[in-house]
Amino acid sequence: MTRNAKINALLLLAVAALAVLPLALGLGDHKEEPFAGADGEAETAITELEPDYEPWFSPLYEPPSGEIESGLFALQAAVGAGVLAYYFGVRRGRRQGEERARQQPAPGTGSDAGPGLPDEAVSPGHRA
């Protein structure tokens, strides 16, 4: 197994552990909504500390259900991941293209000539 494959396997294992361990250990079982988002937790804490608090802004769009809100959040995450993957793919492609260009000899340096033929026999070009 190559070094990169080992690193990828360890990263995959770490992500799986982060997803499964909170469920397996029962974290959040004492709450009504065990894995609610930080926005909901903050709202609860604020209303406990300051019951007559009025928010400065209201949302532009309020989804009709939690499932739609979760779906929109997942869509936002997928679009962000796609943009990042595209960016890193383009960067890697450019780097590989530059490496290939460095490995290929420049035209007219003698590599076009066949065995035993001088450069002038293949492409005389303009001489000054």
Coordinates of N, CA and C in Angstrom, one line a residue:
M1 N 0.8 -1.2 0.0 CA 0.0 0.0 0.0 C 0.9 1.2 0.0
T2 N 0.6 2.2 -0.9 CA 1.4 3.4 -1.0 C 1.2 4.3 0.2
R3 N 2.0 5.3 0.4 CA 1.9 6.2 1.5 C 0.6 7.0 1.4
N4 N 0.3 7.5 0.2 CA -0.9 8.2 0.0 C -2.2 7.4 0.3
A5 N -2.1 6.1 -0.1 CA -3.3 5.3 0.2 C -3.5 5.1 1.7
K6 N -2.4 5.0 2.4 CA -2.4 4.8 3.9 C -3.0 6.1 4.5
I7 N -2.5 7.2 4.0 CA -3.1 8.5 4.6 C -4.5 8.6 4.3
N8 N -5.0 8.3 3.0 CA -6.4 8.4 2.7 C -7.2 7.5 3.5
A9 N -6.7 6.3 3.8 CA -7.5 5.3 4.6 C -7.6 5.8 6.1
L10 N -6.5 6.4 6.6 CA -6.6 6.9 8.0 C -7.5 8.1 8.0
L11 N -7.5 9.0 7.0 CA -8.5 10.1 7.0 C -9.9 9.6 6.9
L12 N -10.2 8.6 6.1 CA -11.5 8.1 6.0 C -12.0 7.4 7.3
L13 N -11.0 6.7 8.0 CA -11.4 6.1 9.3 C -11.7 7.2 10.3
A14 N -10.9 8.3 10.3 CA -11.1 9.4 11.2 C -12.5 10.1 11.0
V15 N -12.8 10.3 9.8 CA -14.2 10.9 9.5 C -15.3 9.9 9.9
A16 N -15.1 8.7 9.6 CA -16.2 7.7 10.1 C -16.3 7.7 11.6
A17 N -15.1 7.7 12.3 CA -15.2 7.8 13.7 C -15.9 9.0 14.3
L18 N -15.6 10.2 13.6 CA -16.3 11.4 14.0 C -17.8 11.3 13.8
A19 N -18.2 10.6 12.8 CA -19.7 10.5 12.6 C -20.3 9.4 13.5
V20 N -19.6 8.4 13.8 CA -20.2 7.3 14.6 C -20.1 7.4 16.1
L21 N -19.0 7.9 16.5 CA -18.7 7.9 18.0 C -19.8 8.7 18.8
P22 N -20.2 9.9 18.4 CA -21.2 10.6 19.1 C -22.5 9.8 19.2
L23 N -22.9 9.1 18.2 CA -24.1 8.2 18.2 C -23.9 7.0 19.1
A24 N -22.7 6.4 19.0 CA -22.4 5.2 19.8 C -22.3 5.5 21.3
L25 N -21.7 6.6 21.6 CA -21.5 7.0 23.0 C -22.7 7.6 23.7
G26 N -23.8 7.9 22.9 CA -25.0 8.5 23.4 C -24.9 9.9 23.8
L27 N -24.0 10.7 23.1 CA -23.8 12.1 23.5 C -25.1 12.8 23.0
G28 N -25.6 13.7 23.9 CA -26.7 14.4 23.6 C -28.1 13.8 23.9
D29 N -28.0 12.6 24.5 CA -29.3 11.9 24.8 C -30.2 12.6 25.8
H30 N -29.5 13.5 26.6 CA -30.3 14.2 27.7 C -31.1 15.4 27.1
K31 N -30.9 15.7 25.8 CA -31.5 16.9 25.2 C -32.8 16.4 24.4
E32 N -33.7 17.4 24.2 CA -34.9 17.1 23.4 C -34.5 16.9 21.9
E33 N -33.6 17.7 21.4 CA -33.1 17.6 20.1 C -31.6 17.3 20.2
P34 N -31.1 16.1 20.2 CA -29.7 15.8 20.6 C -28.7 16.5 19.7
F35 N -28.9 16.6 18.4 CA -27.9 17.1 17.5 C -28.4 18.4 16.8
A36 N -29.0 19.3 17.6 CA -29.5 20.5 17.0 C -28.3 21.4 16.6
G37 N -28.5 22.3 15.7 CA -27.4 23.2 15.3 C -27.1 24.2 16.3
A38 N -26.0 24.9 16.1 CA -25.5 25.9 17.0 C -26.4 27.1 17.0
D39 N -27.1 27.4 15.9 CA -28.1 28.5 15.9 C -29.2 28.3 17.0
G40 N -29.7 27.1 17.0 CA -30.8 26.8 18.0 C -30.3 26.8 19.4
E41 N -29.1 26.3 19.6 CA -28.5 26.3 21.0 C -28.3 27.8 21.4
A42 N -27.8 28.6 20.5 CA -27.5 30.0 20.9 C -28.8 30.8 21.2
E43 N -29.9 30.5 20.4 CA -31.2 31.1 20.6 C -31.7 30.7 22.0
T44 N -31.6 29.5 22.3 CA -32.1 29.0 23.7 C -31.3 29.7 24.8
A45 N -30.0 29.8 24.6 CA -29.1 30.4 25.7 C -29.5 31.9 25.8
I46 N -29.7 32.5 24.7 CA -30.0 34.0 24.8 C -31.3 34.2 25.4
T47 N -32.4 33.4 25.1 CA -33.7 33.6 25.7 C -33.7 33.3 27.2
E48 N -32.8 32.4 27.6 CA -32.7 32.1 29.0 C -32.1 33.2 29.8
L49 N -31.0 33.8 29.2 CA -30.3 34.9 29.8 C -31.1 36.3 29.8
E50 N -31.8 36.5 28.6 CA -32.5 37.8 28.4 C -33.8 37.4 27.7
P51 N -34.9 37.2 28.5 CA -36.2 36.8 28.0 C -36.8 37.8 27.0
D52 N -36.6 39.1 27.2 CA -37.2 40.1 26.3 C -36.3 40.5 25.2
Y53 N -35.3 39.7 24.8 CA -34.4 40.1 23.7 C -35.1 40.1 22.4
E54 N -34.9 41.1 21.6 CA -35.5 41.2 20.3 C -34.3 41.1 19.2
P55 N -34.4 40.1 18.3 CA -33.3 40.0 17.3 C -33.3 41.3 16.4
W56 N -32.1 41.6 16.0 CA -31.9 42.7 15.1 C -32.4 42.5 13.7
F57 N -32.2 41.3 13.2 CA -32.6 40.9 11.9 C -33.5 39.7 11.9
S58 N -34.3 39.5 10.8 CA -35.1 38.3 10.6 C -34.6 37.6 9.3
P59 N -34.7 36.3 9.2 CA -34.2 35.6 8.1 C -35.0 36.1 6.8
L60 N -34.3 36.1 5.7 CA -34.9 36.4 4.4 C -35.9 35.3 3.9
Y61 N -35.5 34.1 4.2 CA -36.3 32.9 3.8 C -36.4 32.0 5.0
E62 N -37.6 31.6 5.4 CA -37.7 30.7 6.5 C -38.3 29.4 5.9
P63 N -37.5 28.3 5.9 CA -38.0 27.1 5.3 C -39.2 26.5 6.1
P64 N -40.1 25.9 5.4 CA -41.3 25.4 6.1 C -41.1 24.3 7.0
S65 N -40.0 23.5 6.9 CA -39.7 22.4 7.8 C -38.2 22.3 8.0
G66 N -37.9 21.5 9.1 CA -36.5 21.3 9.4 C -35.8 20.4 8.3
E67 N -36.6 19.5 7.7 CA -36.0 18.7 6.6 C -35.5 19.5 5.4
I68 N -36.3 20.5 5.1 CA -36.0 21.4 3.9 C -34.8 22.2 4.3
E69 N -34.8 22.7 5.6 CA -33.6 23.5 6.0 C -32.3 22.6 6.0
S70 N -32.4 21.4 6.4 CA -31.3 20.5 6.4 C -30.8 20.2 4.9
G71 N -31.8 20.0 4.1 CA -31.5 19.8 2.7 C -30.8 21.0 2.0
L72 N -31.3 22.2 2.3 CA -30.6 23.4 1.8 C -29.2 23.5 2.3
F73 N -29.0 23.2 3.6 CA -27.7 23.2 4.2 C -26.8 22.2 3.5
A74 N -27.3 21.0 3.3 CA -26.5 20.0 2.6 C -26.2 20.4 1.1
L75 N -27.1 21.1 0.5 CA -26.9 21.6 -0.9 C -25.8 22.6 -0.9
Q76 N -25.8 23.5 0.1 CA -24.8 24.6 0.3 C -23.4 23.9 0.5
A77 N -23.4 22.9 1.3 CA -22.1 22.2 1.6 C -21.6 21.5 0.3
A78 N -22.5 20.9 -0.4 CA -22.1 20.2 -1.7 C -21.6 21.2 -2.7
V79 N -22.2 22.3 -2.8 CA -21.7 23.3 -3.8 C -20.4 23.9 -3.4
G80 N -20.2 24.1 -2.1 CA -18.9 24.6 -1.6 C -17.8 23.5 -1.8
A81 N -18.1 22.3 -1.6 CA -17.1 21.2 -1.8 C -16.8 21.1 -3.3
G82 N -17.8 21.2 -4.1 CA -17.6 21.2 -5.6 C -16.7 22.3 -6.1
V83 N -16.9 23.5 -5.5 CA -16.0 24.7 -5.9 C -14.6 24.4 -5.5
L84 N -14.4 23.9 -4.2 CA -13.1 23.6 -3.7 C -12.4 22.5 -4.6
A85 N -13.2 21.5 -4.9 CA -12.6 20.4 -5.7 C -12.2 20.9 -7.0
Y86 N -13.0 21.7 -7.7 CA -12.7 22.2 -9.0 C -11.4 23.1 -8.9
Y87 N -11.3 23.9 -7.9 CA -10.1 24.8 -7.7 C -8.9 23.9 -7.6
F88 N -8.9 23.0 -6.7 CA -7.7 22.1 -6.5 C -7.4 21.3 -7.7
G89 N -8.4 20.8 -8.4 CA -8.2 20.1 -9.6 C -7.5 20.9 -10.7
V90 N -8.0 22.1 -10.9 CA -7.4 23.0 -11.9 C -5.9 23.3 -11.5
R91 N -5.7 23.6 -10.2 CA -4.3 23.8 -9.7 C -3.4 22.6 -10.0
R92 N -3.9 21.4 -9.7 CA -3.1 20.2 -10.0 C -2.9 20.0 -11.5
G93 N -3.9 20.2 -12.3 CA -3.7 20.1 -13.7 C -2.7 21.1 -14.3
R94 N -2.7 22.3 -13.8 CA -1.7 23.3 -14.3 C -0.3 22.9 -13.9
R95 N -0.2 22.4 -12.6 CA 1.1 22.0 -12.2 C 1.6 20.8 -13.0
Q96 N 0.8 19.8 -13.3 CA 1.2 18.7 -14.1 C 1.5 19.1 -15.5
G97 N 0.8 20.1 -16.0 CA 1.1 20.6 -17.4 C 2.5 21.3 -17.4
E98 N 2.8 22.0 -16.4 CA 4.1 22.7 -16.3 C 5.2 21.7 -16.2
E99 N 5.0 20.6 -15.4 CA 6.0 19.6 -15.3 C 6.2 18.9 -16.6
R100 N 5.1 18.6 -17.3 CA 5.3 17.9 -18.6 C 6.0 18.8 -19.6
A101 N 5.7 20.1 -19.6 CA 6.4 21.1 -20.5 C 7.9 21.2 -20.2
R102 N 8.2 21.1 -18.9 CA 9.6 21.1 -18.5 C 10.4 19.9 -19.0
Q103 N 9.7 18.7 -19.0 CA 10.3 17.5 -19.4 C 10.5 17.3 -20.9
Q104 N 9.7 18.0 -21.7 CA 9.8 17.9 -23.1 C 10.8 18.9 -23.6
P105 N 11.7 18.5 -24.4 CA 12.7 19.5 -24.9 C 12.1 20.6 -25.8
A106 N 12.7 21.7 -25.8 CA 12.2 22.8 -26.6 C 12.4 22.5 -28.1
P107 N 11.5 22.9 -29.0 CA 11.6 22.6 -30.4 C 12.9 23.3 -31.0
G108 N 13.6 22.5 -31.9 CA 14.8 23.0 -32.5 C 16.0 22.8 -31.7
T109 N 16.0 22.0 -30.7 CA 17.2 21.7 -29.9 C 17.9 20.4 -30.3
G110 N 17.5 19.8 -31.4 CA 18.2 18.7 -31.9 C 17.5 17.4 -31.7
S111 N 16.4 17.4 -30.9 CA 15.7 16.2 -30.6 C 14.8 15.8 -31.8
D112 N 14.5 16.7 -32.7 CA 13.7 16.4 -33.9 C 14.5 15.7 -35.0
A113 N 15.7 15.8 -34.9 CA 16.6 15.2 -36.0 C 16.6 13.7 -35.7
G114 N 16.6 13.0 -36.7 CA 16.7 11.5 -36.6 C 18.1 11.1 -36.2
P115 N 18.3 9.8 -36.0 CA 19.7 9.4 -35.6 C 20.7 9.7 -36.7
G116 N 21.7 10.4 -36.4 CA 22.8 10.7 -37.3 C 22.5 11.9 -38.3
L117 N 21.4 12.5 -38.2 CA 21.1 13.7 -39.0 C 21.3 15.0 -38.3
P118 N 22.0 15.9 -38.8 CA 22.2 17.2 -38.2 C 20.9 18.0 -38.2
D119 N 20.8 19.0 -37.3 CA 19.6 19.8 -37.2 C 19.3 20.5 -38.5
E120 N 20.3 20.9 -39.2 CA 20.0 21.7 -40.5 C 19.3 20.8 -41.5
A121 N 19.6 19.5 -41.5 CA 19.0 18.6 -42.5 C 17.5 18.4 -42.2
V122 N 17.0 18.6 -41.0 CA 15.6 18.4 -40.7 C 14.9 19.7 -40.9
S123 N 15.3 20.8 -40.3 CA 14.6 22.1 -40.4 C 15.6 23.2 -40.5
P124 N 15.8 23.7 -41.7 CA 16.9 24.7 -41.9 C 16.5 26.0 -41.2
G125 N 15.3 26.5 -41.2 CA 14.8 27.7 -40.5 C 15.5 28.9 -41.2
H126 N 15.3 30.0 -40.5 CA 15.9 31.3 -41.0 C 17.2 31.5 -40.3
R127 N 18.1 31.9 -41.0 CA 19.4 32.2 -40.4 C 19.8 33.7 -40.5
A128 N 20.3 34.2 -39.5 CA 20.7 35.6 -39.5 C 22.1 35.8 -40.0

